[in-house]
PDB file of C-alpha atoms in Angstrom:
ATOM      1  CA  UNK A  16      43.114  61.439 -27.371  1.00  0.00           C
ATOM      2  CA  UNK A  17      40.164  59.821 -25.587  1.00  0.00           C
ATOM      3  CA  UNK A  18      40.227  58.882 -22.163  1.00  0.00           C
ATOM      4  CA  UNK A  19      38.661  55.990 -20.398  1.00  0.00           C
ATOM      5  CA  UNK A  20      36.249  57.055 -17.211  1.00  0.00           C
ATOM      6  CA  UNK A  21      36.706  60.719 -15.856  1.00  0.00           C
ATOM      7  CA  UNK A  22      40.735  59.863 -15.507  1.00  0.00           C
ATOM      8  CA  UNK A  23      42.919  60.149 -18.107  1.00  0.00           C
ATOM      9  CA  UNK A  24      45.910  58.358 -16.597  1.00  0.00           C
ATOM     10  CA  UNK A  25      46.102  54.900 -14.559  1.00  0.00           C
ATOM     11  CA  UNK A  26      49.052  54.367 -11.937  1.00  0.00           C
ATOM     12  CA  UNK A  27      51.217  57.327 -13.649  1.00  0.00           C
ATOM     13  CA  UNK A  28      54.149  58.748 -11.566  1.00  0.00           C
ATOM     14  CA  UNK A  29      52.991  62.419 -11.399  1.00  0.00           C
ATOM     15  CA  UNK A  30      55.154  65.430 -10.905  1.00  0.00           C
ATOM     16  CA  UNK A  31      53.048  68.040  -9.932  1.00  0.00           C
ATOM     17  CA  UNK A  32      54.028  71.670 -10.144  1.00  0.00           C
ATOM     18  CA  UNK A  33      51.365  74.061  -8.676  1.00  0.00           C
ATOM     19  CA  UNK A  34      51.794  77.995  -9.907  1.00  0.00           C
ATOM     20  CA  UNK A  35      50.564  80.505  -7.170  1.00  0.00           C
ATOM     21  CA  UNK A  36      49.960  83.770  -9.555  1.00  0.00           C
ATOM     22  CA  UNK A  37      48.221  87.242  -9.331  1.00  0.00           C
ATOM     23  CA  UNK A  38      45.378  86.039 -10.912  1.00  0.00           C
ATOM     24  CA  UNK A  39      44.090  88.857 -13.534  1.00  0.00           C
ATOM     25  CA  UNK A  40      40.322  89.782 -13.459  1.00  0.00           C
ATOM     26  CA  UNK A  41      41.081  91.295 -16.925  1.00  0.00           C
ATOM     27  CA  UNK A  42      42.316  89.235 -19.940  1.00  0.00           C
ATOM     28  CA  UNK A  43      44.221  91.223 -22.404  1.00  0.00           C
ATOM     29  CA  UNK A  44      45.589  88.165 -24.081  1.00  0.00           C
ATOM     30  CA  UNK A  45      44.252  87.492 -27.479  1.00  0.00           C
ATOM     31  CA  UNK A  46      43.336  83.819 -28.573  1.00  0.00           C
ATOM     32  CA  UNK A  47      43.862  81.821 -31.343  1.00  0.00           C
ATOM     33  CA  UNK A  48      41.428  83.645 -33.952  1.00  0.00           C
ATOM     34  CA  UNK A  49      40.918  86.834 -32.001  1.00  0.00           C
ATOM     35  CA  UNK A  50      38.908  85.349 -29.280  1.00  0.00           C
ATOM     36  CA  UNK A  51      38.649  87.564 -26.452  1.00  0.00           C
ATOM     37  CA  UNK A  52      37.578  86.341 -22.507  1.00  0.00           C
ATOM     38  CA  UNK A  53      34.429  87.424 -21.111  1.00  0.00           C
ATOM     39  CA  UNK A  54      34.876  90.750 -19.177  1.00  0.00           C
ATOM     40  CA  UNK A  55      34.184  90.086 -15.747  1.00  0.00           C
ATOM     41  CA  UNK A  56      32.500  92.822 -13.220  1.00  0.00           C
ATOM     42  CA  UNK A  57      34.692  96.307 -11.921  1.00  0.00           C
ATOM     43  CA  UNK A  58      37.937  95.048  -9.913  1.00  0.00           C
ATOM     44  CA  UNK A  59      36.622  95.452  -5.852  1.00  0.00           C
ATOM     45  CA  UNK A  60      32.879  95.306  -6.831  1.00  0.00           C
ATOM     46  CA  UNK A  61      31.150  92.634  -4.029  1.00  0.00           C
ATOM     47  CA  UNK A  62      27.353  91.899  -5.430  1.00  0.00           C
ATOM     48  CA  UNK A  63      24.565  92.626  -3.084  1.00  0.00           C
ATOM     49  CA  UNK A  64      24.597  90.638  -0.079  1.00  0.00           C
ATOM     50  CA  UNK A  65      27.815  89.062  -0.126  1.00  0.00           C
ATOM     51  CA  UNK A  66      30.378  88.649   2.500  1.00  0.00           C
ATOM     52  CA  UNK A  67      33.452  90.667   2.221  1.00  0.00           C
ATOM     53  CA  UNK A  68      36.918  88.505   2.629  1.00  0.00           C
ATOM     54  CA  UNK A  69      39.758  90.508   4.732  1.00  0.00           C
ATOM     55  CA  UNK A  70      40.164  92.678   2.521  1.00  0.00           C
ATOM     56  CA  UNK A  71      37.038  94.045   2.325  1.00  0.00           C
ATOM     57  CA  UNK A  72      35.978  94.731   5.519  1.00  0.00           C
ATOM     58  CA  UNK A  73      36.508  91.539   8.073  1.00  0.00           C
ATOM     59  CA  UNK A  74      37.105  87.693   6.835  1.00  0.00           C
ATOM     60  CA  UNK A  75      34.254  85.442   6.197  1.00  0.00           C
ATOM     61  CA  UNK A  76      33.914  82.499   8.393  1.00  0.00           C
ATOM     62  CA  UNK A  77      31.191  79.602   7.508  1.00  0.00           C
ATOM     63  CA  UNK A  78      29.584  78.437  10.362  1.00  0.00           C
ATOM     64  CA  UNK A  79      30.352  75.132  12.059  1.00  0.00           C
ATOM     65  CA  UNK A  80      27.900  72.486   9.771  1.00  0.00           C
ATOM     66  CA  UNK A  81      27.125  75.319   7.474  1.00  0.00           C
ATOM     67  CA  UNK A  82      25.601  73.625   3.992  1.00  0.00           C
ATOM     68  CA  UNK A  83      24.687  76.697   2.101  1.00  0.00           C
ATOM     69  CA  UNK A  84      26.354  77.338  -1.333  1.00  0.00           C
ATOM     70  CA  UNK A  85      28.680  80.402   0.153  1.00  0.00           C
ATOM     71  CA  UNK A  86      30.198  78.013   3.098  1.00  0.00           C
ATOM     72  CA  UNK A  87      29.998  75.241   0.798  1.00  0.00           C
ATOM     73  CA  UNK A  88      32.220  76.671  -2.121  1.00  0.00           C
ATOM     74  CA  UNK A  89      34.668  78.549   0.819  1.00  0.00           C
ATOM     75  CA  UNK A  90      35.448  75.781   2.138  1.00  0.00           C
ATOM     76  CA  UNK A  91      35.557  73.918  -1.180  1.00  0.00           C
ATOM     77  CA  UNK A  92      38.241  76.909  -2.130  1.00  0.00           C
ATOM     78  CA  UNK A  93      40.549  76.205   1.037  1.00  0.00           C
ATOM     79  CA  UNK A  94      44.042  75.843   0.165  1.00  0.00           C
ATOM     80  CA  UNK A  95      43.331  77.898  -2.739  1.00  0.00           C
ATOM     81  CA  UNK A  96      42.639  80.878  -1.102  1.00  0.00           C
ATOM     82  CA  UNK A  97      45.735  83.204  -0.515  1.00  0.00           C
ATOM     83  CA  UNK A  98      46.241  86.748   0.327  1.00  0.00           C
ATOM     84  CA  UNK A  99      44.789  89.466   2.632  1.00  0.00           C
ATOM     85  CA  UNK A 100      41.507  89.186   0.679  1.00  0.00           C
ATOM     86  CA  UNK A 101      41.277  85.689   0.399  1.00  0.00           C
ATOM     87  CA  UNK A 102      41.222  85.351  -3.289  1.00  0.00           C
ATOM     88  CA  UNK A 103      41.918  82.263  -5.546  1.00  0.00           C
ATOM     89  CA  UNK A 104      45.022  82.622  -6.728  1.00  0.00           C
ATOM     90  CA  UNK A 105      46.050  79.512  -8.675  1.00  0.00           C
ATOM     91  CA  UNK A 106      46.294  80.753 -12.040  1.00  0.00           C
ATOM     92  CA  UNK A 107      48.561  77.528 -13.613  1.00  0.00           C
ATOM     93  CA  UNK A 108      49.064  74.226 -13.650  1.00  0.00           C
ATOM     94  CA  UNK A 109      51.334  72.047 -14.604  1.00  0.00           C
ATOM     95  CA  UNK A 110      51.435  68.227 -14.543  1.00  0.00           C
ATOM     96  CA  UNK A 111      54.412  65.970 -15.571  1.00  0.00           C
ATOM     97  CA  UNK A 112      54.818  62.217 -15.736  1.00  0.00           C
ATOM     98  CA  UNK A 113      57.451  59.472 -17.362  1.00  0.00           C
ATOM     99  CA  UNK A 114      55.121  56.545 -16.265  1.00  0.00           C
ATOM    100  CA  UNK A 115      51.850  55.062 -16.116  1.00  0.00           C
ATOM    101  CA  UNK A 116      49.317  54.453 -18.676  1.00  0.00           C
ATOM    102  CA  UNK A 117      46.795  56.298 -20.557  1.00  0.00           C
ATOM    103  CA  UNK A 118      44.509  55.851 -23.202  1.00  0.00           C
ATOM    104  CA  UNK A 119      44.679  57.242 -26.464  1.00  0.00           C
ATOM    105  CA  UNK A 120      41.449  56.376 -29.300  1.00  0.00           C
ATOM    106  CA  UNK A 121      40.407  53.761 -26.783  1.00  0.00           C
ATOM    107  CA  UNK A 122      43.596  51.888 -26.308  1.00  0.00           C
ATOM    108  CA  UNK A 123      45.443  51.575 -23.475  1.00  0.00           C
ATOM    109  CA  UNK A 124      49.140  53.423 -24.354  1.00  0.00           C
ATOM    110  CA  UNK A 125      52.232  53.161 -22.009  1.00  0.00           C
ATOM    111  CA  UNK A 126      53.428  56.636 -21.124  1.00  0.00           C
ATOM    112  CA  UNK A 127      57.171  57.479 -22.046  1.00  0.00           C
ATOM    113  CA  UNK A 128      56.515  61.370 -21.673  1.00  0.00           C
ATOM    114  CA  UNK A 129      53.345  63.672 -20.396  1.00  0.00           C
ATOM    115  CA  UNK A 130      53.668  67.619 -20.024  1.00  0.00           C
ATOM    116  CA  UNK A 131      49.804  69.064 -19.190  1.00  0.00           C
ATOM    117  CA  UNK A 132      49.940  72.835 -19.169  1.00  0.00           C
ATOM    118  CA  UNK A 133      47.091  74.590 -17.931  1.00  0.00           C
ATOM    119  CA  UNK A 134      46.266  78.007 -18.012  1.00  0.00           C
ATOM    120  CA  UNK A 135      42.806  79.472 -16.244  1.00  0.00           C
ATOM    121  CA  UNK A 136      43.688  83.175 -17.224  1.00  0.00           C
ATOM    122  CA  UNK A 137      43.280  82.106 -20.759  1.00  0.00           C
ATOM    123  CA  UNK A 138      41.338  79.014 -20.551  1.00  0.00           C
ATOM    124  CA  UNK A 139      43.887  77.083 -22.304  1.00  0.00           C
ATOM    125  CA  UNK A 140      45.730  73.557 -21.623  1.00  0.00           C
ATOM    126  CA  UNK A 141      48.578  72.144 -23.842  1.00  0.00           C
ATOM    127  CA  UNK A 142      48.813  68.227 -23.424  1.00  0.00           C
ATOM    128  CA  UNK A 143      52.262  66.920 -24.985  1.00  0.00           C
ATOM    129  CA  UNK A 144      52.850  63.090 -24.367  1.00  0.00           C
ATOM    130  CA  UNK A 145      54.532  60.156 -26.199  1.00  0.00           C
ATOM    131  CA  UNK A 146      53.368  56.245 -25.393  1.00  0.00           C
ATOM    132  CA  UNK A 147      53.754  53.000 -26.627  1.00  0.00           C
ATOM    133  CA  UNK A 148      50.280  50.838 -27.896  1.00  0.00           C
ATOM    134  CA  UNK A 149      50.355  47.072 -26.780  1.00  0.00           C
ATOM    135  CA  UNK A 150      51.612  46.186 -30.386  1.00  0.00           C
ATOM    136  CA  UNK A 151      54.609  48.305 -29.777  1.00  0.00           C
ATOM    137  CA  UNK A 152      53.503  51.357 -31.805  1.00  0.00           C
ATOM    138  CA  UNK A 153      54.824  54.807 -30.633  1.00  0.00           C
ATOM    139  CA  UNK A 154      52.103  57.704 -30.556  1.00  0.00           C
ATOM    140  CA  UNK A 155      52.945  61.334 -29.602  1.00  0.00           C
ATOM    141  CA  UNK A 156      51.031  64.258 -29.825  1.00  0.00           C
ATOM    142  CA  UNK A 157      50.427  67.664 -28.732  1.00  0.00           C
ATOM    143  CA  UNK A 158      47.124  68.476 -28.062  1.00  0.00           C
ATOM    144  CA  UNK A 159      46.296  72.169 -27.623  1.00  0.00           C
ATOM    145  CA  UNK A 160      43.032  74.062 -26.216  1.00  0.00           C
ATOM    146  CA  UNK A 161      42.145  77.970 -25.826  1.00  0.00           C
ATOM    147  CA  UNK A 162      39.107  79.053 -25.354  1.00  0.00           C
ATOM    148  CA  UNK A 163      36.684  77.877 -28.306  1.00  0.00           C
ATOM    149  CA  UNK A 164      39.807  76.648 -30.557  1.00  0.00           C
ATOM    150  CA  UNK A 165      41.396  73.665 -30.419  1.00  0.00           C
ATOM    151  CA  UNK A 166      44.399  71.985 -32.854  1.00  0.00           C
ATOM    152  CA  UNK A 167      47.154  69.870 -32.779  1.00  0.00           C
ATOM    153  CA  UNK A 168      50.771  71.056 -32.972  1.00  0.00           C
ATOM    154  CA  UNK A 169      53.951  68.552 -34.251  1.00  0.00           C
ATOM    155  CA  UNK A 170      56.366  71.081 -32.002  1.00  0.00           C
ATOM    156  CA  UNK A 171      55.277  73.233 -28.970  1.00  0.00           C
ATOM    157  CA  UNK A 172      53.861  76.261 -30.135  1.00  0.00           C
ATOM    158  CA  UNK A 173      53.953  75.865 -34.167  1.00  0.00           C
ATOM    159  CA  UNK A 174      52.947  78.593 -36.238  1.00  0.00           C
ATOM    160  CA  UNK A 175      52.163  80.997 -32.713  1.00  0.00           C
ATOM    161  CA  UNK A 176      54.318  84.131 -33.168  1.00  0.00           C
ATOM    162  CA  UNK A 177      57.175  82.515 -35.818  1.00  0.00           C
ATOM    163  CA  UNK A 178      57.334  79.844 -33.509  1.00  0.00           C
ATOM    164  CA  UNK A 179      58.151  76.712 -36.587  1.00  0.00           C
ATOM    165  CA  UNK A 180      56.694  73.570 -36.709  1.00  0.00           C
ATOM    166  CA  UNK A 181      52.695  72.684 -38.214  1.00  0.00           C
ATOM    167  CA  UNK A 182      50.169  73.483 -36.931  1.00  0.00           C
ATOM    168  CA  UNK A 183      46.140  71.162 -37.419  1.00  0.00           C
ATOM    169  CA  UNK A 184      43.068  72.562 -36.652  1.00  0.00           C
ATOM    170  CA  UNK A 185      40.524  70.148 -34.267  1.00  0.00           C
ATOM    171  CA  UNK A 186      37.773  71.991 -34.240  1.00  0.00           C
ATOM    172  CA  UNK A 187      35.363  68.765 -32.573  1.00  0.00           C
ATOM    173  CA  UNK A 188      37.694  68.135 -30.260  1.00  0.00           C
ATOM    174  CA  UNK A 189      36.770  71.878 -27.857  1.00  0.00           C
ATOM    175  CA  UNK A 190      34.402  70.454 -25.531  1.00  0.00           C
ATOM    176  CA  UNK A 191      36.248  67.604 -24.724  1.00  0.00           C
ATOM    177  CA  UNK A 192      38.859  69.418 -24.478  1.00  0.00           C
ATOM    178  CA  UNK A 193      37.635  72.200 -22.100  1.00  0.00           C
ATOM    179  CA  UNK A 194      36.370  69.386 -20.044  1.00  0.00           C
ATOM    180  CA  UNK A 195      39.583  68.129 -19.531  1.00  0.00           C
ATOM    181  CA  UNK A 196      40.498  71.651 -18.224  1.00  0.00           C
ATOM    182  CA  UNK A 197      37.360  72.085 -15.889  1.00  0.00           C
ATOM    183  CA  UNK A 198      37.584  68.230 -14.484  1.00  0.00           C
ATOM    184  CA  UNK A 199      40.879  68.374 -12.003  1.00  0.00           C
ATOM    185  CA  UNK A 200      40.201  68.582  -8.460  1.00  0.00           C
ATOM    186  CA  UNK A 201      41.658  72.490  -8.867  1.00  0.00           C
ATOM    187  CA  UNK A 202      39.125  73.317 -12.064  1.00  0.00           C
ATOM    188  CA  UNK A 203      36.035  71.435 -10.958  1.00  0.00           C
ATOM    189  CA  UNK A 204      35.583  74.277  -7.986  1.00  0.00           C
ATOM    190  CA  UNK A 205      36.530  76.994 -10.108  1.00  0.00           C
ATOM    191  CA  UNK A 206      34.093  75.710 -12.519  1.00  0.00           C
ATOM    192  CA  UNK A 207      31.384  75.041  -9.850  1.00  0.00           C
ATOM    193  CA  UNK A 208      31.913  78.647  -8.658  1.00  0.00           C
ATOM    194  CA  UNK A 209      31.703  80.126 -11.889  1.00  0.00           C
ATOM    195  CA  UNK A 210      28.198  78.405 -12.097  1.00  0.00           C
ATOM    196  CA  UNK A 211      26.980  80.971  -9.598  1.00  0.00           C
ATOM    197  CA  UNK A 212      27.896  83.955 -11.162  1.00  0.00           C
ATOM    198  CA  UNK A 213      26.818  86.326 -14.098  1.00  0.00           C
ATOM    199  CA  UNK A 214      30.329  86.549 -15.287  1.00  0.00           C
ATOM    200  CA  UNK A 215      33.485  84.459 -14.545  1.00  0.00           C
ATOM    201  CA  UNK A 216      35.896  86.343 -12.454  1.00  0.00           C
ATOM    202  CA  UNK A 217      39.104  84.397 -12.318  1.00  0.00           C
ATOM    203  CA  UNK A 218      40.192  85.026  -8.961  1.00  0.00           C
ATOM    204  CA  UNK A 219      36.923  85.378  -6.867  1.00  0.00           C
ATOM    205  CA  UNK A 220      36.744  84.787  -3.102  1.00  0.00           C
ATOM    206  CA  UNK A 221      33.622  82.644  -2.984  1.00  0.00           C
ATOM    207  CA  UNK A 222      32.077  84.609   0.389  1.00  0.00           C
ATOM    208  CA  UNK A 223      32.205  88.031  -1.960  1.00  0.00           C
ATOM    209  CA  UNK A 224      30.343  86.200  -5.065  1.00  0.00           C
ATOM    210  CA  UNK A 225      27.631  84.439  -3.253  1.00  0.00           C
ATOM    211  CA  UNK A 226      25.126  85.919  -1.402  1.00  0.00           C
ATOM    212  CA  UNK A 227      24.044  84.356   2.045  1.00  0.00           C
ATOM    213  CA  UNK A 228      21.223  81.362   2.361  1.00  0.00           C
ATOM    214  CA  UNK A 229      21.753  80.666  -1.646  1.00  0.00           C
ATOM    215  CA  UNK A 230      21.495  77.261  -1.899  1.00  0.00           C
ATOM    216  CA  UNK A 231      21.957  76.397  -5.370  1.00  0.00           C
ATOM    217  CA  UNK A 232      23.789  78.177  -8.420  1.00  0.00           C
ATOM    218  CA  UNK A 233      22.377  79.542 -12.057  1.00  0.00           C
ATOM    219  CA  UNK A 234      21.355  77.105 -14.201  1.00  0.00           C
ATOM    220  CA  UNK A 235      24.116  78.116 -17.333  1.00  0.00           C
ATOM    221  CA  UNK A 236      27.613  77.025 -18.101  1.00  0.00           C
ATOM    222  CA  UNK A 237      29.689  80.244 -18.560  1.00  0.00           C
ATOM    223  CA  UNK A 238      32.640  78.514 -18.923  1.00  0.00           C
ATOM    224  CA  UNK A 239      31.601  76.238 -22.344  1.00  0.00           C
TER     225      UNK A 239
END
């Protein structure tokens, strides 16, 4: 499915379900192939020079007008933020719509059904939708990501654990998939964060990852 402009959906009804979880800075899961997650750093470990959140010893608070990275990505991470020590904790998301439009190879395609599953623990997304094409053709799909694999499924989870159903490797469809993943309002500041750190730590508090007067991040991609 390719989508036209940075959206992939024009004028769709959206239910959106937002999943508050304990955000694991371990990931046990496996992935399709074996792939394992990068290990992030020792759970409580706060890098040289960064702010503690209020669990570590006093919360973090930018300064009024602040424009450094650290104030810049906190306050980026606001409404994300939960608990004592101020950690991201949206681990899932799901989106749902039975309207709208989106396009599929190009085309415009009238939405009938859309399911969009993501997962940051595993850096996976699921996108299951059905349309109609202006000459009345039906299309559905289910378009799966996790980590560096990507495939197509004809029922929601074929061939994973028993599950039935067929299931088609897409092996040039990963980075545009991932991008879909990193490119919602919720992903782009994860992604943005993880830009400023050795290893991606699901969960992070921005003022315990950034040091203080940064004012730019690494120049690598540790998410692609």
């Amino acid at each position: 499915m390719k989508f036209g402009g940075s959206n992939r959906w024009t004028g769709a009804a959206i239910a959106f379900v937002l999943v508050i979880g304990a955000a694991s800075t371990t990931h046990a899961q496996a992935r399709a192939g074996g792939a394992q997650a990068p290990a992030g750093p020792a759970a409580g470990a706060a890098p040289a020079g960064g702010a503690q959140g209020r669990g570590g010893g006093g919360a973090y608070t930018p300064a009024p007008g602040a424009k450094d990275l650290r104030a810049g990505m906190f306050n980026w991470h606001q409404g994300m933020l939960k608990g004592a020590d101020e950690r991201d904790m949206v681990a899932t998301l799901e989106y749902q719509a039975r309207s709208g439009t989106i396009q599929v190879d190009g085309q415009p395609c009238t939405l009938t059904r859309l399911r969009e599953s993501t997962n940051y623990q595993t850096f996976s997304q699921r996108v299951d939708y059905s349309c109609t094409r202006p000459n009345g053709q039906m299309v559905s799909n289910i378009e799966v990501v996790s980590w560096h694999y990507a495939w197509n499924e004809d029922t929601r989870g074929a061939e994973i654990g028993g599950h039935k159903g067929k299931a088609a490797a897409m092996p040039a469809t990963v980075q545009e998939r991932l991008i879909r993943i990193w490119a919602n309002p919720q992903g782009v500041a994860k992604a943005a964060l993880a830009g400023t750190m050795n290893e991606w730590r699901l969960g992070a508090n921005p003022s315990t990852v950034i040091p203080e007067g940064v004012t730019k991040g690494r120049q690598h991609d540790p998410l692609l």
